[in-house]
Coordinates of C-alpha atoms in Angstrom, one line a residue:
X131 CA 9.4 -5.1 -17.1
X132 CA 10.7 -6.2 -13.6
X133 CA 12.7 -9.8 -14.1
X134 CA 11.3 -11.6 -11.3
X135 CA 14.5 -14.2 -11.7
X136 CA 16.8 -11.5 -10.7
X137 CA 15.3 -9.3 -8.1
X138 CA 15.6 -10.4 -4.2
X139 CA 12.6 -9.1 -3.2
X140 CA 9.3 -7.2 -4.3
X141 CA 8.4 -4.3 -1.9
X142 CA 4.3 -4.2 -2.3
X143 CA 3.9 -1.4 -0.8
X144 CA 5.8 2.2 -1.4
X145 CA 4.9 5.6 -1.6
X146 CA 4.8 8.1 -5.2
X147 CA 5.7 11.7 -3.3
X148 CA 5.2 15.0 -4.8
X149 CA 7.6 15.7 -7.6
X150 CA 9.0 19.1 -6.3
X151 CA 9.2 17.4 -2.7
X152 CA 6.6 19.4 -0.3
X153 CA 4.1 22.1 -1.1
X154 CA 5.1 24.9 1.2
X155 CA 1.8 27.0 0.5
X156 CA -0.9 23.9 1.8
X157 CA 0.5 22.5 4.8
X158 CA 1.8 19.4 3.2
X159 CA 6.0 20.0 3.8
X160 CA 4.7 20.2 7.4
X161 CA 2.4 16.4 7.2
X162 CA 5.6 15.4 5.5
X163 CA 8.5 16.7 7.8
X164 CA 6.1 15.4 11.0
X165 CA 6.0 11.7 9.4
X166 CA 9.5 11.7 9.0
X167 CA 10.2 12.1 12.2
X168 CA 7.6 9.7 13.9
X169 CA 9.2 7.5 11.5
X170 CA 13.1 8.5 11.9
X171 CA 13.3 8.2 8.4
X172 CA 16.1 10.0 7.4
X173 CA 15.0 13.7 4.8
X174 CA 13.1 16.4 5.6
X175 CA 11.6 16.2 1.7
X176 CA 10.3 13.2 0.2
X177 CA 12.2 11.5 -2.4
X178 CA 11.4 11.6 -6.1
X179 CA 10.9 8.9 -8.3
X180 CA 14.0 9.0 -9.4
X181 CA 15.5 8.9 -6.2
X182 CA 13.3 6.0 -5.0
X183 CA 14.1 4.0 -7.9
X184 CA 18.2 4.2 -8.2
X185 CA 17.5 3.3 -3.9
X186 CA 15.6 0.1 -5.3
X187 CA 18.2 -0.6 -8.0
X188 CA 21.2 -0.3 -5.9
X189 CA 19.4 -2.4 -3.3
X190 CA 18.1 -5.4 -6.2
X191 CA 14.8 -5.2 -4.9
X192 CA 11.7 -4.4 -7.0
X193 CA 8.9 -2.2 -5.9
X194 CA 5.0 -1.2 -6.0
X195 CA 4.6 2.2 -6.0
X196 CA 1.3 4.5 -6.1
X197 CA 0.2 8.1 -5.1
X198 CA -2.6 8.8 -2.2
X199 CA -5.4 10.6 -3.9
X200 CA -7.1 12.6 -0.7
X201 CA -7.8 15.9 -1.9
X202 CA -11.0 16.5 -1.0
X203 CA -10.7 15.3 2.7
X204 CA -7.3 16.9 3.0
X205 CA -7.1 19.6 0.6
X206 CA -3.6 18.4 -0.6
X207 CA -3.3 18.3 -4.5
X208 CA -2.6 15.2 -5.6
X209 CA 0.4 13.6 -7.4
X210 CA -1.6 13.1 -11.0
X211 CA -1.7 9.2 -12.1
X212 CA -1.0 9.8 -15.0
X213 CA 2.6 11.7 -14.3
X214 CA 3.5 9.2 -12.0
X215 CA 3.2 6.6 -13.9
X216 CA 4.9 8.3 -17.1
X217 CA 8.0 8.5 -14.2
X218 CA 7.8 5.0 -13.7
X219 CA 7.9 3.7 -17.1
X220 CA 11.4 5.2 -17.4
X221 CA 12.6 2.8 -14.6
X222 CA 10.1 -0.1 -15.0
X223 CA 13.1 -2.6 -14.6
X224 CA 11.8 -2.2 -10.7
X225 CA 9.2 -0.1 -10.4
X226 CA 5.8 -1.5 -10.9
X227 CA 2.8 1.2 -10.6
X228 CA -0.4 1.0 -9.0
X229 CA -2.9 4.3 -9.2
X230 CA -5.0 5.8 -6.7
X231 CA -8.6 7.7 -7.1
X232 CA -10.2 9.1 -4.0
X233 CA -13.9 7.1 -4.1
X234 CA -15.6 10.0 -3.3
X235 CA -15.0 11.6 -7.0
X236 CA -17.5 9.3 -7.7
X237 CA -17.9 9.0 -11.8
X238 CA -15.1 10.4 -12.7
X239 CA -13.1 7.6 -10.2
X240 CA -14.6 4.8 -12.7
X241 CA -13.7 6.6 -15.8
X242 CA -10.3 7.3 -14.8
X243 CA -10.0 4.1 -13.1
X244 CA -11.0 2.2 -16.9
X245 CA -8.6 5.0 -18.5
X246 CA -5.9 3.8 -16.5
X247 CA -6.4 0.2 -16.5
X248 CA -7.3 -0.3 -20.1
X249 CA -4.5 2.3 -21.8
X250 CA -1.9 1.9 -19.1
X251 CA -2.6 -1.7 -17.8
X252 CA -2.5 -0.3 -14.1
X253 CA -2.8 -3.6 -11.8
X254 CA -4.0 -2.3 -8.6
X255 CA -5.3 1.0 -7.3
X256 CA -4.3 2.3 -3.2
X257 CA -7.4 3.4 -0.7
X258 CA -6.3 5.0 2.4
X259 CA -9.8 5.1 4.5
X260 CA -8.5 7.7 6.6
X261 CA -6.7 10.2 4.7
X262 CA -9.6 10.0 2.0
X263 CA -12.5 9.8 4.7
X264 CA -14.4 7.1 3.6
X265 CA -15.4 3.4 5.1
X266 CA -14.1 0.7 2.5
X267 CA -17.7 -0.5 2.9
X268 CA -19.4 2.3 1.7
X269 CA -21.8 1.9 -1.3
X270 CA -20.7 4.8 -2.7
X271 CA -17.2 3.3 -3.8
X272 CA -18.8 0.2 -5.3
X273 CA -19.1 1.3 -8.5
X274 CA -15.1 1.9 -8.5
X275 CA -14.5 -1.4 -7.1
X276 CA -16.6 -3.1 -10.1
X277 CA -14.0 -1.6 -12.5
X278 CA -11.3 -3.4 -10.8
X279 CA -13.3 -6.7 -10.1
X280 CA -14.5 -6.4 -13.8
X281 CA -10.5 -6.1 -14.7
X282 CA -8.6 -8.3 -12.2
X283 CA -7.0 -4.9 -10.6
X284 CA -5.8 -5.4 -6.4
X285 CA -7.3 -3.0 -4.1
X286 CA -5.0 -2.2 -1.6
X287 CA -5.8 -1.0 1.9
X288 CA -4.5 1.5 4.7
X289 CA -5.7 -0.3 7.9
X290 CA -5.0 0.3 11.3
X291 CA -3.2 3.2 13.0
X292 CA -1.6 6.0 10.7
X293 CA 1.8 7.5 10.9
X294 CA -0.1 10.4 8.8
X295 CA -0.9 13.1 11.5
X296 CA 0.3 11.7 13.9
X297 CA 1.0 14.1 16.8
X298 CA -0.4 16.9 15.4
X299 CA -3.2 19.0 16.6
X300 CA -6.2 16.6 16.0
X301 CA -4.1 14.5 14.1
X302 CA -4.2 16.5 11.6
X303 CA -8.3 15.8 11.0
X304 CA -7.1 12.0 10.1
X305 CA -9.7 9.5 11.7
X306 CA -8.6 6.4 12.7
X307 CA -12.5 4.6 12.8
X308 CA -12.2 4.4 8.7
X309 CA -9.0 2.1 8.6
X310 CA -10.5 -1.0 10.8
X311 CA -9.7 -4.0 8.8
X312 CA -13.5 -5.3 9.2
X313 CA -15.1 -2.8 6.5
X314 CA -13.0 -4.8 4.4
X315 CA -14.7 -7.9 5.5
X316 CA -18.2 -6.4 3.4
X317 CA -16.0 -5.5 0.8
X318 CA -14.5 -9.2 0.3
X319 CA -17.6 -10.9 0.7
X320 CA -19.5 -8.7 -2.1
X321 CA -16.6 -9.0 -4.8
X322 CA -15.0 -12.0 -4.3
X323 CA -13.0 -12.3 -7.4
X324 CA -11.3 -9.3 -6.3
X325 CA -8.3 -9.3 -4.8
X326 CA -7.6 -7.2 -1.6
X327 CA -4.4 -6.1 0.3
X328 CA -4.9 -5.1 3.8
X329 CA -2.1 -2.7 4.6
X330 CA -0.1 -2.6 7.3
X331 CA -0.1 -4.6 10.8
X332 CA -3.4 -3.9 11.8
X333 CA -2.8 -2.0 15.4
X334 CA -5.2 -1.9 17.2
X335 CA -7.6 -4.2 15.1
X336 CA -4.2 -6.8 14.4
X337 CA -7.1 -9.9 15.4
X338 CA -10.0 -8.6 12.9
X339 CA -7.2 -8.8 9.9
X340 CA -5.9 -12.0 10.7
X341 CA -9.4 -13.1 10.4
X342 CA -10.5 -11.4 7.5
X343 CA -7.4 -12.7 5.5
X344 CA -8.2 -16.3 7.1
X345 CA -11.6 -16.3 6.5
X346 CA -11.7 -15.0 2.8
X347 CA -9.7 -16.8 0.2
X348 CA -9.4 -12.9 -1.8
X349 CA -7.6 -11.0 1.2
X350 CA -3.9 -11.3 1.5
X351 CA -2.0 -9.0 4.3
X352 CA 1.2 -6.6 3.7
X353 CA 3.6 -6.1 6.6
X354 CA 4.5 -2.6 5.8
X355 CA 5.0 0.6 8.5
X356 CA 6.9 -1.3 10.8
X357 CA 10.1 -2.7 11.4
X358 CA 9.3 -6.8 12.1
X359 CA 11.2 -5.9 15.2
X360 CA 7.8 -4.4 16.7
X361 CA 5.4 -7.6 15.0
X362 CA 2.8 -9.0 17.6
X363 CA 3.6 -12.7 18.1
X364 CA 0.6 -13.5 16.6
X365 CA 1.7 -12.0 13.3
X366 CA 4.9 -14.1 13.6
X367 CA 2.4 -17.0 14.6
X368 CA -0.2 -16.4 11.4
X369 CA 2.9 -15.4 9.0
X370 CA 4.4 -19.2 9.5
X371 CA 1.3 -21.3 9.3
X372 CA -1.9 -20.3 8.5
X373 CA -1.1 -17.1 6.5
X374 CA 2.4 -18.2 5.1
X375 CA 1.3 -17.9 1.2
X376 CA -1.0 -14.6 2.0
X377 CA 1.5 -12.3 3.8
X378 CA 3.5 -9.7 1.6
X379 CA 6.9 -7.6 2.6
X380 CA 6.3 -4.3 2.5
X381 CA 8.3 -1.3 4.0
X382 CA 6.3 1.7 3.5
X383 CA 9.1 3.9 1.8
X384 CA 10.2 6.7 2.1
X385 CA 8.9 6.4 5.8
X386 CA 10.9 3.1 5.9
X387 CA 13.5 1.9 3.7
X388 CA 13.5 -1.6 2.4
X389 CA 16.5 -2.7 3.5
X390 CA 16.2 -1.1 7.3
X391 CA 13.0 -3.6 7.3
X392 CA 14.5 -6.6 5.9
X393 CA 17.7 -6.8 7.9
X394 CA 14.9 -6.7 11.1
X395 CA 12.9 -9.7 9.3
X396 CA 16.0 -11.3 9.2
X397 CA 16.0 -11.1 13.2
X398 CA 12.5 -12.0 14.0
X399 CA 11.2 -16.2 14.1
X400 CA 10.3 -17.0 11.0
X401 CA 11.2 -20.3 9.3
X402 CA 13.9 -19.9 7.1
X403 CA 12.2 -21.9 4.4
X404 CA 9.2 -19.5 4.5
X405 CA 11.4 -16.4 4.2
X406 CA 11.2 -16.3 0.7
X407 CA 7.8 -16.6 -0.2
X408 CA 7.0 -13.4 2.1
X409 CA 9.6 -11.2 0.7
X410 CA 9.3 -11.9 -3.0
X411 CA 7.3 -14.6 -4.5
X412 CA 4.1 -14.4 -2.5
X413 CA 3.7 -11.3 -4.2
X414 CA 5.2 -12.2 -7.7
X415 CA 2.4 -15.1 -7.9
X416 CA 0.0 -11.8 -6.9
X417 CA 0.9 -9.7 -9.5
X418 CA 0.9 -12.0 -12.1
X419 CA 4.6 -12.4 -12.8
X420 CA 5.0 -15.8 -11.1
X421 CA 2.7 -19.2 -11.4

C-alpha cells in the first residue's frame, strides 16, 4: 500500500502500456511512436510497468495507473486487467491500479467490472470516449456505471483534444465529438454518488468542464497532457478559487513525465499555499487514503 505520509505527490493519471512495448503486426508501434513525438517524450517503445514504477520510486511520487480498453473501435488488443494489475501488486508501494472495460462489451463489462472490484478491490475504472467510440452519455454504458456507483469506484474521463492520432491520416479514425466534457454533465446528474474525473484540460471545450466540475458536487478535474506551461488563465483562475479542492496533478505518463510537469507547475501562478492540495492531497482524500 502507498504511504500517503511519505510520497510528494500522487500522479492520478498514467498510462499501463503493452508489456512487450508495441505490437508491430496491428499498427499500434506506429500510434505509439507518433504520440511520442507530438508529445517529445523521450522512447520510441512504451515503458513497462516495471520501468514506470522504479521512474515513480526514484522520483517519490505515487501514481494511478490503468490500461485503455478500445479494441473494438481500434482493433488494438488490449493490455488484460487482470495482468496489469498482477504487475502492480509487485510495486504497490506507488502504484495504485485502476481498470478499464470498453462499454460497448456490454455484459460482460459489468461482470468483469464486479470481478475486479469485489476480488481485486479496483477503485476506479478509465473511459476514453474517443479511442472507445462511445458518448459518456450513452444508455448503453449505464449499466457499467451502476457497478461503480453501487461500489464507490471513480470513473475517469478522456475529454477534450487527443494526442492519440494525432497527425495521422484521419487521425487515425479517432473522433474528437465523443470527448466534450458536457456528456459528462448527463452522466453526473443521473449518478450522483459517483465520482467522476474529467481528464485532461478540456481544449477546445476548457469552459464546459469548468462548469461541469462547478456545477456538480461529484466531478473533480485532472490537469494531465500538458505541461502547466500551456494552462488557459482560466484554469489558473478556477484552480485557485473556485476549483482549488477539485483539481488533481496529473502528467499523462509515458507521454509526459511527472517531474517534466511539476517543475512547469512550479512556474505558473498558483498560490503557494494551494500547491499542495493539487499535487497530492486532493487526490489522497479522493482515493480514500486521506480524511
Amino acid at each position: 500500500m502507498v504511504d500517503i505520509s511519505k510520497v510528494r505527490a500522487i500522479d492520478i493519471h498514467t498510462h499501463a502500456e503493452e508489456p512487450c512495448g508495441c505490437h508491430s503486426d496491428d499498427g499500434y508501434d506506429d500510434l505509439q511512436s507518433t504520440m511520442a513525438s507530438y508529445f517529445g517524450a523521450p522512447w520510441q517503445h512504451p515503458p513497462t510497468i516495471e520501468q514506470t514504477a522504479a521512474h515513480y520510486r526514484e522520483k517519490n511520487i505515487a501514481a494511478v495507473i490503468f490500461p485503455v480498453d478500445a479494441e473494438r473501435e481500434t482493433g488494438y488488443r488490449r493490455y488484460s486487467n487482470d495482468e496489469v494489475i498482477e504487475l502492480v501488486k509487485k510495486n504497490d508501494d506507488v502504484l495504485i491500479p485502476f481498470a478499464s472495460i470498453d462499454p460497448w462489451k456490454g455484459k460482460m463489462a459489468v461482470r468483469e467490472a464486479r470481478r475486479l472490484i469485489e476480488d481485486h478491490g479496483i477503485k476506479g475504472f478509465k473511459f476514453h470516449p474517443t479511442m472507445q467510440g462511445f458518448f459518456a452519455n450513452d444508455r448503453m454504458a449505464y449499466p457499467f456505471y451502476e457497478v461503480l456507483a453501487e461500489h464507490g469506484c471513480i470513473a475517469l474521463f478522456h475529454t477534450g483534444q487527443t494526442g492519440v492520432g494525432s497527425g495521422m491520416p484521419g487521425g487515425n479514425g479517432m473522433r474528437l465529438k465523443y470527448s466534450n466534457p458536457m456528456y459528462m454533465d448527463d452522466v453526473a446528474v443521473d449518478f450522483p454518488d459517483m465520482k467522476i474525473i474529467l481528464a485532461h484540460p478540456s481544449f477546445p471545450w476548457q469552459e464546459e468542464a469548468l462548469a461541469v466540475a462547478q456545477h456538480k458536487p461529484n466531478v473533480y478535474i485532472d490537469l494531465s497532457g500538458w505541461s502547466p506551461k500551456y494552462f488557459p488563465p482560466i484554469l489558473v483562475q478556477y484552480c485557485n478559487s473556485i476549483l482549488k479542492k477539485k483539481v488533481l496533478f496529473g502528467s499523462d505518463w509515458p507521454m509526459i513525465s511527472p517531474d517534466r510537469w511539476l517543475d512547469a507547475f512550479d512556474q505558473i501562478a498558483i498560490k503557494d499555499h494551494l500547491r499542495e492540495d493539487i499535487i497530492k492531497n486532493n487526490a489522497a482524500r479522493l482515493l480514500g487514503l486521506m480524511d
